[in-house]
Short mmCIF file of C-alpha atoms and ligand atoms in Angstrom, two decimals:
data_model
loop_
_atom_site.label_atom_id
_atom_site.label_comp_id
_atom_site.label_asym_id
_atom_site.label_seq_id
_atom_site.Cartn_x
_atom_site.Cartn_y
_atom_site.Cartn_z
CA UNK A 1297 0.00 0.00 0.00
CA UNK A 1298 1.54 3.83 -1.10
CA UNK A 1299 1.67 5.96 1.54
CA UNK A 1300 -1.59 8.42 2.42
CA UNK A 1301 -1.67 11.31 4.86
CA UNK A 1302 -4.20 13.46 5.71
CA UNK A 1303 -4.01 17.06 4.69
CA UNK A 1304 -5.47 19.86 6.81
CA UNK A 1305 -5.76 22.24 4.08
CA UNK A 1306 -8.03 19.76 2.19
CA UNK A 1307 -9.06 18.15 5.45
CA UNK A 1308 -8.97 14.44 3.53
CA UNK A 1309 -6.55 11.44 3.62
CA UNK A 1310 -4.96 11.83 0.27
CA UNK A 1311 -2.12 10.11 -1.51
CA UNK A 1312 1.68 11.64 -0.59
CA UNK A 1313 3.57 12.37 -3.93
CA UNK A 1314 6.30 14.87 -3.89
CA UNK A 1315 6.93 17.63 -5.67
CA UNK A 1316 10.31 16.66 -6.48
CA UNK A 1317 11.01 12.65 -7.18
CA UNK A 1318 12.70 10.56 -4.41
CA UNK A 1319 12.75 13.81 -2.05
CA UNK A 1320 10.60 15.62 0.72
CA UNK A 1321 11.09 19.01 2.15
CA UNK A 1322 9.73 18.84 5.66
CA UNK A 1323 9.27 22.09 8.14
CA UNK A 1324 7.91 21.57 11.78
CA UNK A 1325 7.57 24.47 13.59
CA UNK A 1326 9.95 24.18 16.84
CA UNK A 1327 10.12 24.89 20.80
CA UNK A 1328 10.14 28.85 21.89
CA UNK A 1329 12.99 28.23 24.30
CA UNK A 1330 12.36 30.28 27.40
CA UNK A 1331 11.59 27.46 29.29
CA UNK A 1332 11.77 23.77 29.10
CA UNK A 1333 9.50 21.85 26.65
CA UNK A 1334 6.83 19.96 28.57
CA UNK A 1335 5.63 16.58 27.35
CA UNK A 1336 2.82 17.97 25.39
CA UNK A 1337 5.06 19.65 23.06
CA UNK A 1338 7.50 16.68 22.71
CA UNK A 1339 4.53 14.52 21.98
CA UNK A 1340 4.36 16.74 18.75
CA UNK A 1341 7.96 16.05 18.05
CA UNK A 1342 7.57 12.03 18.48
CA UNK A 1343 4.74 12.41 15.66
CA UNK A 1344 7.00 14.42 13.79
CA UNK A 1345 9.82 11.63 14.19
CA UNK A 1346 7.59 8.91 13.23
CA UNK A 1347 6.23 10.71 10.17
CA UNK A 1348 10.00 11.16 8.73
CA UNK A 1349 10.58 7.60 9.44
CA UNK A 1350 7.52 6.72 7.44
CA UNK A 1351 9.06 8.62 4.39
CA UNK A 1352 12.28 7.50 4.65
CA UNK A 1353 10.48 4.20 5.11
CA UNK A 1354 8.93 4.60 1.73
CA UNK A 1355 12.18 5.75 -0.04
CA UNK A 1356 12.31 9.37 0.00
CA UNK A 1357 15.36 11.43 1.17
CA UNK A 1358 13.93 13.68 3.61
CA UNK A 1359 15.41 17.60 4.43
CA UNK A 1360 13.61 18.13 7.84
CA UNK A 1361 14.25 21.34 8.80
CA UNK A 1362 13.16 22.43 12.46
CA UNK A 1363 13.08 26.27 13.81
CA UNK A 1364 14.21 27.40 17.32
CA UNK A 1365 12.40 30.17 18.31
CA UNK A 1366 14.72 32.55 20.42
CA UNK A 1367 12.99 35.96 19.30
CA UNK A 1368 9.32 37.62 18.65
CA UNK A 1369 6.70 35.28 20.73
CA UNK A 1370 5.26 37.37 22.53
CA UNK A 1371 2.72 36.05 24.94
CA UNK A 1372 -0.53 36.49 23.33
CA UNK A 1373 -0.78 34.77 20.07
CA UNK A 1374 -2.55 38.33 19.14
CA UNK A 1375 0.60 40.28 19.34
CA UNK A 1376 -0.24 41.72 22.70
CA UNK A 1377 1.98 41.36 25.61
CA UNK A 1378 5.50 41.15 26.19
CA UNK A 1379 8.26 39.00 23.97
CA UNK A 1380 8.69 35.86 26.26
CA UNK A 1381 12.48 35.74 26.03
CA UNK A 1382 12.67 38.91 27.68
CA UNK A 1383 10.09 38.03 30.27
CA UNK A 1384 11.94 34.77 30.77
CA UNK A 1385 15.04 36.88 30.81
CA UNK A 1386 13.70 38.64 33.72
CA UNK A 1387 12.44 35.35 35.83
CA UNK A 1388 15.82 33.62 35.85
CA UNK A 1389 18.14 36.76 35.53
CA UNK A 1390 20.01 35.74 32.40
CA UNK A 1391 20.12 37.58 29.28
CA UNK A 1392 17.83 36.58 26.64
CA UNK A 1393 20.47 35.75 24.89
CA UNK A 1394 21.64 33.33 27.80
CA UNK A 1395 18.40 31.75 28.45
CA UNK A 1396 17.93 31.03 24.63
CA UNK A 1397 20.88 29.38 24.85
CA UNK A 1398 21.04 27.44 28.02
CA UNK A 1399 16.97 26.37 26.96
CA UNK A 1400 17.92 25.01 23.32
CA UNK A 1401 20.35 22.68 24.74
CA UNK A 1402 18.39 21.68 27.34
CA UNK A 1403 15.87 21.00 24.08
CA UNK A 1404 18.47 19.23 22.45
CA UNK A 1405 18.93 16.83 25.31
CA UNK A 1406 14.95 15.73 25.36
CA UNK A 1407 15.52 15.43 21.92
CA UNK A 1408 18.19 13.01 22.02
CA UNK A 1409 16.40 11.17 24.77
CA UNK A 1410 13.31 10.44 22.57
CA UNK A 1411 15.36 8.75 20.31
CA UNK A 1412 14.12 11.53 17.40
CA UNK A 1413 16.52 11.69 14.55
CA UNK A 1414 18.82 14.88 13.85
CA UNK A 1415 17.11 17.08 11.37
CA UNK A 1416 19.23 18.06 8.18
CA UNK A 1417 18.38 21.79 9.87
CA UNK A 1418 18.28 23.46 13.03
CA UNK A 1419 17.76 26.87 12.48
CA UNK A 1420 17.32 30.10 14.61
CA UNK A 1421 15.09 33.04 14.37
CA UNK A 1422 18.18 35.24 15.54
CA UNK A 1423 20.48 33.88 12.66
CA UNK A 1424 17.69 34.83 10.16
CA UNK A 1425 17.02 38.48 10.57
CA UNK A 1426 17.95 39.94 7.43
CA UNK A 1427 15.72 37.04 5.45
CA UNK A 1428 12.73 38.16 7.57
CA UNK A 1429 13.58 42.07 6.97
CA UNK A 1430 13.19 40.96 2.78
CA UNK A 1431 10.44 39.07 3.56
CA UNK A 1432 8.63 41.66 5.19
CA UNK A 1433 10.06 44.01 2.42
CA UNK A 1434 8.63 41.57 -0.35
CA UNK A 1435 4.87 41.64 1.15
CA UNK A 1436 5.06 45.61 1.40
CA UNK A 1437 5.91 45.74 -2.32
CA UNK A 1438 3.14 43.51 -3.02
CA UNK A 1439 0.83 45.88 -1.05
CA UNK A 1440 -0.41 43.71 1.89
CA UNK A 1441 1.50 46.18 5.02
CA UNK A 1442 0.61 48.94 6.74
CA UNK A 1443 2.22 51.21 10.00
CA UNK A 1444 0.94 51.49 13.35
CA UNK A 1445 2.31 53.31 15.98
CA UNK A 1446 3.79 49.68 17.33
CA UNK A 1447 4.69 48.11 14.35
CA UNK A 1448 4.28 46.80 10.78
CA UNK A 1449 1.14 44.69 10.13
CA UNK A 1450 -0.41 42.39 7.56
CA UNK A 1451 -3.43 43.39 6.39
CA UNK A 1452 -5.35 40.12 6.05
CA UNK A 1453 -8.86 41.90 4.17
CA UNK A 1454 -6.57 42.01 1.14
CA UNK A 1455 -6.54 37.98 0.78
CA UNK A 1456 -9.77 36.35 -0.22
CA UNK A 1457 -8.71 33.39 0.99
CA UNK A 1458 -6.91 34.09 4.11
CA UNK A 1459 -7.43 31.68 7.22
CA UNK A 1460 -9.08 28.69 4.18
CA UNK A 1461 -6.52 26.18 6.57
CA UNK A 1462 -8.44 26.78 9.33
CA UNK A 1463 -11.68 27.78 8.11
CA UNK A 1464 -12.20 30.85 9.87
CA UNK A 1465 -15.30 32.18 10.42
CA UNK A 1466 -13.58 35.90 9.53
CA UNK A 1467 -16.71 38.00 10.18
CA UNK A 1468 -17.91 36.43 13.29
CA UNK A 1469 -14.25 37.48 15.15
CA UNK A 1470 -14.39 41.13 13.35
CA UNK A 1471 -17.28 41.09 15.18
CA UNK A 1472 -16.18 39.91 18.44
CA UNK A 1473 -13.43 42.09 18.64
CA UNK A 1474 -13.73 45.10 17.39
CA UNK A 1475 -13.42 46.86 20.82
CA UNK A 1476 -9.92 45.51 21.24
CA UNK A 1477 -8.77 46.18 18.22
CA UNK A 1478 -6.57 49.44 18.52
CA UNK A 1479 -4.90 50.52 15.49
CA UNK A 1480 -5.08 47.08 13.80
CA UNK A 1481 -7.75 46.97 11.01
CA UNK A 1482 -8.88 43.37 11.20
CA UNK A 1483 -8.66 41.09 14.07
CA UNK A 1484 -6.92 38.54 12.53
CA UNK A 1485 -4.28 41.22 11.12
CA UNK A 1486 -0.61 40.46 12.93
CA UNK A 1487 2.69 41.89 13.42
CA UNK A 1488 5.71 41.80 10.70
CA UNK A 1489 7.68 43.82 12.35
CA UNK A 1490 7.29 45.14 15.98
CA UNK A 1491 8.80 48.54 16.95
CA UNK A 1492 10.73 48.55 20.56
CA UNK A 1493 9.03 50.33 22.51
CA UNK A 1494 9.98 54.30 22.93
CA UNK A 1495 12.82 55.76 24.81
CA UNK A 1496 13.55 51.61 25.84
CA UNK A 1497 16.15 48.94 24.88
CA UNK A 1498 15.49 45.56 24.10
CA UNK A 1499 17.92 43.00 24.83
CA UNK A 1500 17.31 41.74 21.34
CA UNK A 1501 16.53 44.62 18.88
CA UNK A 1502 17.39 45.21 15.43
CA UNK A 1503 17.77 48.19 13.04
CA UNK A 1504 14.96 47.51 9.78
CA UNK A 1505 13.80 50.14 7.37
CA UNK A 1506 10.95 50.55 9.36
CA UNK A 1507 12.44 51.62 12.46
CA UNK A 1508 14.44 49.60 15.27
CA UNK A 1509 12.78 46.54 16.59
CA UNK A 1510 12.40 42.85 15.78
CA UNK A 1511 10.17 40.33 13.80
CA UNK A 1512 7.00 39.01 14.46
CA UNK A 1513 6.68 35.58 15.19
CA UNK A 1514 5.19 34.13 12.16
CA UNK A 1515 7.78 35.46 9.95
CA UNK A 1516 10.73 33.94 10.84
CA UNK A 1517 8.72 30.47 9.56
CA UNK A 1518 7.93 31.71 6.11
CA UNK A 1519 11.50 33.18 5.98
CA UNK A 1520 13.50 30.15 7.35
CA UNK A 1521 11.11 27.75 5.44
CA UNK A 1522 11.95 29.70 2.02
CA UNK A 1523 15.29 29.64 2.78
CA UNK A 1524 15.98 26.28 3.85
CA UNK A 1525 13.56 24.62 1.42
CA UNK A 1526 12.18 26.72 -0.93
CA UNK A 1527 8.74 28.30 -0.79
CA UNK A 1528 7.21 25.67 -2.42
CA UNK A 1529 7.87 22.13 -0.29
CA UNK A 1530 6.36 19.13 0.62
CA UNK A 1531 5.28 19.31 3.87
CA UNK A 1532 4.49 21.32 6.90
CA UNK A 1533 4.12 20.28 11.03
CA UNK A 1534 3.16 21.54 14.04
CA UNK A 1535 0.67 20.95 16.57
CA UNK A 1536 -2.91 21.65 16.47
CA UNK A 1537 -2.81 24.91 17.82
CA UNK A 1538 -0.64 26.42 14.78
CA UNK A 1539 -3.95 26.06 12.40
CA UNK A 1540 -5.85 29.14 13.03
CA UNK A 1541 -3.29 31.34 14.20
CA UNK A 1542 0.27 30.56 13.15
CA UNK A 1543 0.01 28.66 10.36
CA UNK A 1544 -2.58 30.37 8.72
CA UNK A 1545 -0.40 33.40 8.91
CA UNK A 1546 2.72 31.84 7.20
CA UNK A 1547 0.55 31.08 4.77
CA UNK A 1548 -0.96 34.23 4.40
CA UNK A 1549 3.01 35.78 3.94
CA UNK A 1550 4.47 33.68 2.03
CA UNK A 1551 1.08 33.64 -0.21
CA UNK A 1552 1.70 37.63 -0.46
CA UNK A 1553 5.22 37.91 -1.09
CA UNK A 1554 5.34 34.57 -3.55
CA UNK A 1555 1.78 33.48 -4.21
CA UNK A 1556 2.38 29.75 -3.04
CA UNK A 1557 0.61 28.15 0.10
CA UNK A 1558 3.97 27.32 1.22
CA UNK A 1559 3.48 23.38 1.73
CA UNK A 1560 1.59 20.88 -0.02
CA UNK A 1561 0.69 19.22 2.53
CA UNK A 1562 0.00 20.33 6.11
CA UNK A 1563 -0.01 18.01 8.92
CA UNK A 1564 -0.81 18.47 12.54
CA UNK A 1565 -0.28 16.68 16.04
CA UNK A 1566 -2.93 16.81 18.56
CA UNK A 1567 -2.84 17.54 21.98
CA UNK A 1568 -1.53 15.61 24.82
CA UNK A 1569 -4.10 16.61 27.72
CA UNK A 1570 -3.69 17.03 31.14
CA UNK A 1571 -5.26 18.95 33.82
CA UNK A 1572 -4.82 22.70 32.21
CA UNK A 1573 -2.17 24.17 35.26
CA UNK A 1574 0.45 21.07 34.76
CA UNK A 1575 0.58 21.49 30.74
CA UNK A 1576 1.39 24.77 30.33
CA UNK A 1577 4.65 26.45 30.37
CA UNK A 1578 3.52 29.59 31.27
CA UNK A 1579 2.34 28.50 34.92
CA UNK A 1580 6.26 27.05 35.46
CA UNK A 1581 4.51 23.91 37.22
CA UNK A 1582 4.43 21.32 33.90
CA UNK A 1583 5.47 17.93 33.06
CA UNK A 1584 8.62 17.89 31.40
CA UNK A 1585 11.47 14.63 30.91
CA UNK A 1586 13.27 15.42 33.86
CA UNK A 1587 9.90 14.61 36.05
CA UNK A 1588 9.15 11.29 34.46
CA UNK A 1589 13.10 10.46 35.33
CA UNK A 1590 12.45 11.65 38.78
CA UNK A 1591 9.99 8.65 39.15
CA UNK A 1592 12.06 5.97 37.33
CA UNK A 1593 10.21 6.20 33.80
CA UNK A 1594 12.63 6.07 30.71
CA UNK A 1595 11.75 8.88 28.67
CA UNK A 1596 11.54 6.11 25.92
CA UNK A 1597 8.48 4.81 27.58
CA UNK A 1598 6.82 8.36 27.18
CA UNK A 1599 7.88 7.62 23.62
CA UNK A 1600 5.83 4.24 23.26
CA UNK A 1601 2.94 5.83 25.39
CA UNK A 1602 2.63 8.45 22.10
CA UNK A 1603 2.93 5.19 19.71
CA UNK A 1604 -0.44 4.24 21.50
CA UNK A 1605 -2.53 6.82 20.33
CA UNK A 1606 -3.36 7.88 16.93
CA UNK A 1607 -1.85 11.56 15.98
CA UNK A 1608 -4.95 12.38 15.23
CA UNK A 1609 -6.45 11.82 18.44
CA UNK A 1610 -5.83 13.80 21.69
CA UNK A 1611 -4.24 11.52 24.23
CA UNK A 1612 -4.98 12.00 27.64
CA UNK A 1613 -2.02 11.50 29.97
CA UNK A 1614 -2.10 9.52 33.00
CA UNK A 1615 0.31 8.23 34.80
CA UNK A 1616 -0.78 4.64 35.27
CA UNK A 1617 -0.99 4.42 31.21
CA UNK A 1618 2.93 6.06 31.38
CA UNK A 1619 3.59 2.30 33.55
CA UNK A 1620 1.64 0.54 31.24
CA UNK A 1621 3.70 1.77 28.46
CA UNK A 1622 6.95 1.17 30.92
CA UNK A 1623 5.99 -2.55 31.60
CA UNK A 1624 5.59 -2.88 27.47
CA UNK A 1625 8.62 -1.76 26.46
CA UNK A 1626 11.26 -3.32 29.08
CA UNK A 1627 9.01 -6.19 28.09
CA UNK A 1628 9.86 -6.22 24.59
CA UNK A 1629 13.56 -5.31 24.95
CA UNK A 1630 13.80 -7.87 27.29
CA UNK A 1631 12.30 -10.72 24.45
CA UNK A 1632 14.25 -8.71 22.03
CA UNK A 1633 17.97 -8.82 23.62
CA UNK A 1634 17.31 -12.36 24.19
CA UNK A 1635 16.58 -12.81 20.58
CA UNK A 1636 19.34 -14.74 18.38
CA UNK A 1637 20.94 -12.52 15.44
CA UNK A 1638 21.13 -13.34 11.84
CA UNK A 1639 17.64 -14.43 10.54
CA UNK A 1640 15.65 -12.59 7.84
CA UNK A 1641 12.49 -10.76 8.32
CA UNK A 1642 9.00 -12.21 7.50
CA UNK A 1643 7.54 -10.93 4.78
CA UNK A 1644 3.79 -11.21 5.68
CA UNK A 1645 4.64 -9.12 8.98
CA UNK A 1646 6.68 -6.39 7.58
CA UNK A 1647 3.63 -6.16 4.84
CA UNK A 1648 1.24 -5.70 7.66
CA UNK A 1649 3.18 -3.02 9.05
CA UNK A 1650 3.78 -1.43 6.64
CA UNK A 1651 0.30 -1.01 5.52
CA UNK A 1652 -0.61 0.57 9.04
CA UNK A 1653 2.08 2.71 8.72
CA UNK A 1654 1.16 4.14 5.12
CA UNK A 1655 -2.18 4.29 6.46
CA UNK A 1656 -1.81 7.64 8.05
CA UNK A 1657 0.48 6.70 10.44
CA UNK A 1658 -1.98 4.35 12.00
CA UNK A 1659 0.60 3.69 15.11
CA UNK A 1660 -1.83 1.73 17.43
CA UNK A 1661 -2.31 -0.78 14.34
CA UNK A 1662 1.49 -1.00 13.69
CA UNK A 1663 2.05 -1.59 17.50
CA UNK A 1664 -0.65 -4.41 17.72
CA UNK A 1665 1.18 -6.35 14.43
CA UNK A 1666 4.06 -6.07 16.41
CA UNK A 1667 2.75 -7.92 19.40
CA UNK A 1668 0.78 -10.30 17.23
CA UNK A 1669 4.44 -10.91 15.56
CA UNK A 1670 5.72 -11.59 18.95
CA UNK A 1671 2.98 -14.03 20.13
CA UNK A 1672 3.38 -15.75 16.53
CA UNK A 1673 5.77 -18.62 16.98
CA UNK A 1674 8.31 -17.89 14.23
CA UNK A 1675 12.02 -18.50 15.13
CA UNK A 1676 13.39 -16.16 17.56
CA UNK A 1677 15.96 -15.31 14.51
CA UNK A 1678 13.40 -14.60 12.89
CA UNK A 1679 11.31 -12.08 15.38
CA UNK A 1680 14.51 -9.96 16.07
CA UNK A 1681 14.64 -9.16 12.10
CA UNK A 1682 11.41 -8.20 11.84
CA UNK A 1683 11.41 -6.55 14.55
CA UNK A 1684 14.38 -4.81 13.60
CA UNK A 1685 11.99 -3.56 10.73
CA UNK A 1686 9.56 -2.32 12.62
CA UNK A 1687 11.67 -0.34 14.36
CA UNK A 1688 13.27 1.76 11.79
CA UNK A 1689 9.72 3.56 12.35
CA UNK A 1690 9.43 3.31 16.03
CA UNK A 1691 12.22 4.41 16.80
CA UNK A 1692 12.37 2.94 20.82
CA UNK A 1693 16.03 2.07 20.02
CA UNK A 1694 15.88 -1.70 20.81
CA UNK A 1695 19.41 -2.10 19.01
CA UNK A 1696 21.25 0.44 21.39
CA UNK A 1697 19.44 -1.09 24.47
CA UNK A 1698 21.40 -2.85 26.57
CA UNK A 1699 19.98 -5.13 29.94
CA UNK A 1700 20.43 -2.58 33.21
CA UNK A 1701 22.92 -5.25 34.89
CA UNK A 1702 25.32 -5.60 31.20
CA UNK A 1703 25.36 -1.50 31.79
CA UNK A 1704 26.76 -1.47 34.90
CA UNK A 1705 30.52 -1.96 35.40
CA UNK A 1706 31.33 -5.15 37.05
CA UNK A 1707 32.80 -3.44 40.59
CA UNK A 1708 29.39 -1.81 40.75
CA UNK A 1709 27.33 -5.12 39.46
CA UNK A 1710 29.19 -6.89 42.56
CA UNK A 1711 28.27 -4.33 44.70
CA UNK A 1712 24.83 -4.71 43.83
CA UNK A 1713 25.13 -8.52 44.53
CA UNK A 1714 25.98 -7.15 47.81
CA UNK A 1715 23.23 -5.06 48.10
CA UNK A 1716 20.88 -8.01 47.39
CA UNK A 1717 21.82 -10.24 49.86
CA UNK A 1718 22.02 -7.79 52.59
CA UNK A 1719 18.16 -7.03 51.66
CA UNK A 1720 17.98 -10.73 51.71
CA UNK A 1721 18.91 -10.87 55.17
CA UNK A 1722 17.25 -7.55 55.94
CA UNK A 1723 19.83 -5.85 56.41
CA UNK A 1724 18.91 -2.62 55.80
CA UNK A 1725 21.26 -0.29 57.07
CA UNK A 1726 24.29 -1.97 54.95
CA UNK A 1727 21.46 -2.07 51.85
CA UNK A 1728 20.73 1.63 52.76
CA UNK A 1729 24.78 1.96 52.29
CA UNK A 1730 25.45 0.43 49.17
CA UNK A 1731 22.63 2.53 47.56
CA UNK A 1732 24.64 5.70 48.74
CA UNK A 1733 27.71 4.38 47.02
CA UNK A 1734 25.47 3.71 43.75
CA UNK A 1735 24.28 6.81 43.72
CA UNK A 1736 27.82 8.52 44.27
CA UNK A 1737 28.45 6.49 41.23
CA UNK A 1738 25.59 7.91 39.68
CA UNK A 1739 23.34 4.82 39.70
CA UNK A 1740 19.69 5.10 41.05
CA UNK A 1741 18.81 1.96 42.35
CA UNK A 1742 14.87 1.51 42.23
CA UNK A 1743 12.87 -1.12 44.43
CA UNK A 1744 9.76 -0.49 43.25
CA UNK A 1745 7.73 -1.83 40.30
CA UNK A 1746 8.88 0.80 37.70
CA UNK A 1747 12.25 -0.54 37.19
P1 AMP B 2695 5.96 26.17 21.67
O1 AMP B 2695 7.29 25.86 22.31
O2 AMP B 2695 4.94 26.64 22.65
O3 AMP B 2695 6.12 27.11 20.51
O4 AMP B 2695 5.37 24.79 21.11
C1 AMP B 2695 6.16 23.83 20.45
C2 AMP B 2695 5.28 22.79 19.76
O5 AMP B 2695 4.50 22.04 20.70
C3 AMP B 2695 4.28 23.35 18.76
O6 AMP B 2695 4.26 22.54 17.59
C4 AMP B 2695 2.96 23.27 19.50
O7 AMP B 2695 1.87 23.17 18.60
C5 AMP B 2695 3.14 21.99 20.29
N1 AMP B 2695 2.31 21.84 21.49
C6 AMP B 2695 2.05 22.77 22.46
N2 AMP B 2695 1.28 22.25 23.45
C7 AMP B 2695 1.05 20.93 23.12
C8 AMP B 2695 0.32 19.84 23.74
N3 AMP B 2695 -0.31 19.97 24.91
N4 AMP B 2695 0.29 18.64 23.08
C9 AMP B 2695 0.94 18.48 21.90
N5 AMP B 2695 1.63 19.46 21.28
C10 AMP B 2695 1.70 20.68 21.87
ZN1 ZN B 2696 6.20 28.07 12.65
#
């Protein structure tokens, strides 16, 4: 079966072909990094992941390029409020340019521990400011700008079809509102270019021919895309909450300045859910990697929790289905290390797989061929190939894994003998010991279930 994905500008499953044989341009929009990413927005980069494996699955060479976005978000999506690298400047005390910094490494890291591949790109919204001052400059000379006292703005009333991705019902918010509009024309009209404000520095400001400021925050992703891919490419990412606001407004620039609607196909990730304080950034109190560590989960298990959902589907997180998912995997890399080398995949199998995969990245299917594969009685030899298959896509890294006591250096693996048998003979103040020296060592011994 080819490969189908469904479109959100045509909302239908349609066939993928690209534009250009045997390749795919691929943009996803990336983390704004004054703050950690929680696991909400990493569940959009897992989909992301999978979907790149899927092409490069089917053949295609794939240029993924992903953004960083160190400048211009400010925090309202309606270009109200402050930028929030300055106001995350001012909570931790670093410069902007600091906390960008120390927050896109710390990105990098959850990255890297999700087992998603390097994209061909990273690129910054700092180390793109001239190719956002000529974009801007290319949509004034096609007559879609105008001045405000803050700023340069699109004017979205001259685009027929601006907001089609998200189907925006453009009358009923003129109507709602117009009170709050201030000098903007349209409510859906949004910053180019934002002026800093009077007689005040910005830690990250910029001379333009419009007066000293820095871009808004939709530009940088028509910029970066067209620079790094062309204006014209295969396909476009986020997460759900880019369709009415950011994405349409990409769109709606790069439309203006080069009369293309920038990808072909546009793809989103829904939302991981969670009770409303603990998933957003904003209120500092979120779920992020470095919490599921705290209680013993391998951020790969968050990984195969998001393989048990659908991208199209919101997935509610709990944390009993994060042990589930735990139990599962340590499961199968258990079977999997045990597994002889040097067999050849099944056929029938990999076919299955594959046609859940193509199928829109139907991830709950794939995962359910791969336990049926499991429970199938073919020759261990046999099982590790195919599974070996299957996880080219899935990415949970079953080849790098190694068992928790072949990790461990022998001194320390003896020490942990110790440790047993003093728990054997409850002996818990020597047990209590040894732990201390494992964790000096920088190995967290856990008891409990989640191990
Ligand atoms: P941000 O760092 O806020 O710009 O968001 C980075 C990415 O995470 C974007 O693609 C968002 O659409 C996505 N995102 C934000 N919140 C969630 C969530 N709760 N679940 C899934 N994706 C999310
Ligand atoms: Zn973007």
């Amino acid at each position: 079966m080819s490969l189908v994905l469904y479109d959100t500008w045509s909302r239908s499953v349609r066939p993928f072909s690209p534009i250009q044989p045997g390749h795919v341009g691929m943009y996803c929009c990336g983390p704004t990094v004054y703050d950690h990413a929680h696991i909400g927005n990493l569940r959009t980069y897992v989909f992301e992941d999978v979907l790149r494996r899927a092409l490069e699955l089917n053949g295609y060479a794939v240029r993924h390029v992903v953004n960083i976005t160190d400048v211009g978000h400010l925090t309202s999506d309606a270009d109200e409020g402050e930028d929030k690298m300055e106001k995350g400047s001012r909570r931790t005390g670093e410069s902007a340019w600091a906390l960008a910094a120390r927050y896109t490494g710390a990105f990098m890291d959850d990255w890297r521990a999700l087992n998603l591949l390097p994209p061909t790109v990273w690129c910054r919204a700092t180390d793109h400011i001239a190719e956002q001052i000529d974009f801007v400059a290319a949509i004034e000379r096609a007559g879609y700008t105008y001045a405000t006292s803050d700023g340069v703005y699109f004017d979205t009333s001259k685009q027929d079809d601006y907001g089609f991705l998200a189907r925006l019902d453009r009358a009923g918010l003129q109507a709602g509102k117009r009170v709050a509009l201030g000098e903007k024309r349209s409510a859906t009209d949004f910053a180019l270019w934002k002026f800093s404000p009077p007689g005040a520095r910005r830690q990250m400001e910029w001379d333009s021919p419009w007066g000293r400021g820095f871009p808004g925050w939709h530009i940088e992703c028509s910029a970066m895309s067209a620079r790094h891919l062309g204006v014209w490419f295969d396909i476009h990412c986020g997460g759900e909450d880019h369709v009415a606001v950011h994405h349409s407004n990409e769109i709606a620039q790069t439309a203006a300045a080069h009369g293309t609607r920038l990808a072909n196909f546009w793809m989103h990730g829904h939302f991981l859910t969670m009770d409303a304080a603990k998933m957003s950034k904003s209120s500092g109190d979120f779920v992020r990697l470095a919490t599921l560590r705290e209680r013993n989960v391998d951020p790969l298990a968050y990984r195969y929790l998001c393989l048990t959902a659908h991208y199209r589907s919101k997935l509610r997180f709990d944390w009993d289905a994060l042990d589930a998912a735990q139990t599962a995997l340590n499961r199968l890399r258990h079977l999997y290390v045990a597994w002889p080398a040097g067999g050849t995949a099944e056929p029938a199998f990999v076919e299955r797989f594959e046609t859940q995969i193509n199928d829109d990245l139907n991830l709950p299917r794939a995962l359910a061929v791969l336990w049926a594969l499991v429970k199938s009685g073919l020759p261990p030899a046999v099982l590790k190939a195919t599974v070996d298959r299957f996880d080219a896509v899935l990415g949970l890294g079953l080849r790098e894994w190694q068992r928790p006591e072949q990790a461990l250096p022998e001194d320390l693996r003896l020490l942990l003998a110790e440790r047993d048998e003093a728990r054997a003979q409850k002996d818990w103040a020597k047990a209590d010991a040894i732990r201390e020296q494992l964790l000096a060592r920088g190995w967290q011994v856990a008891d409990g279930k989640s191990r």
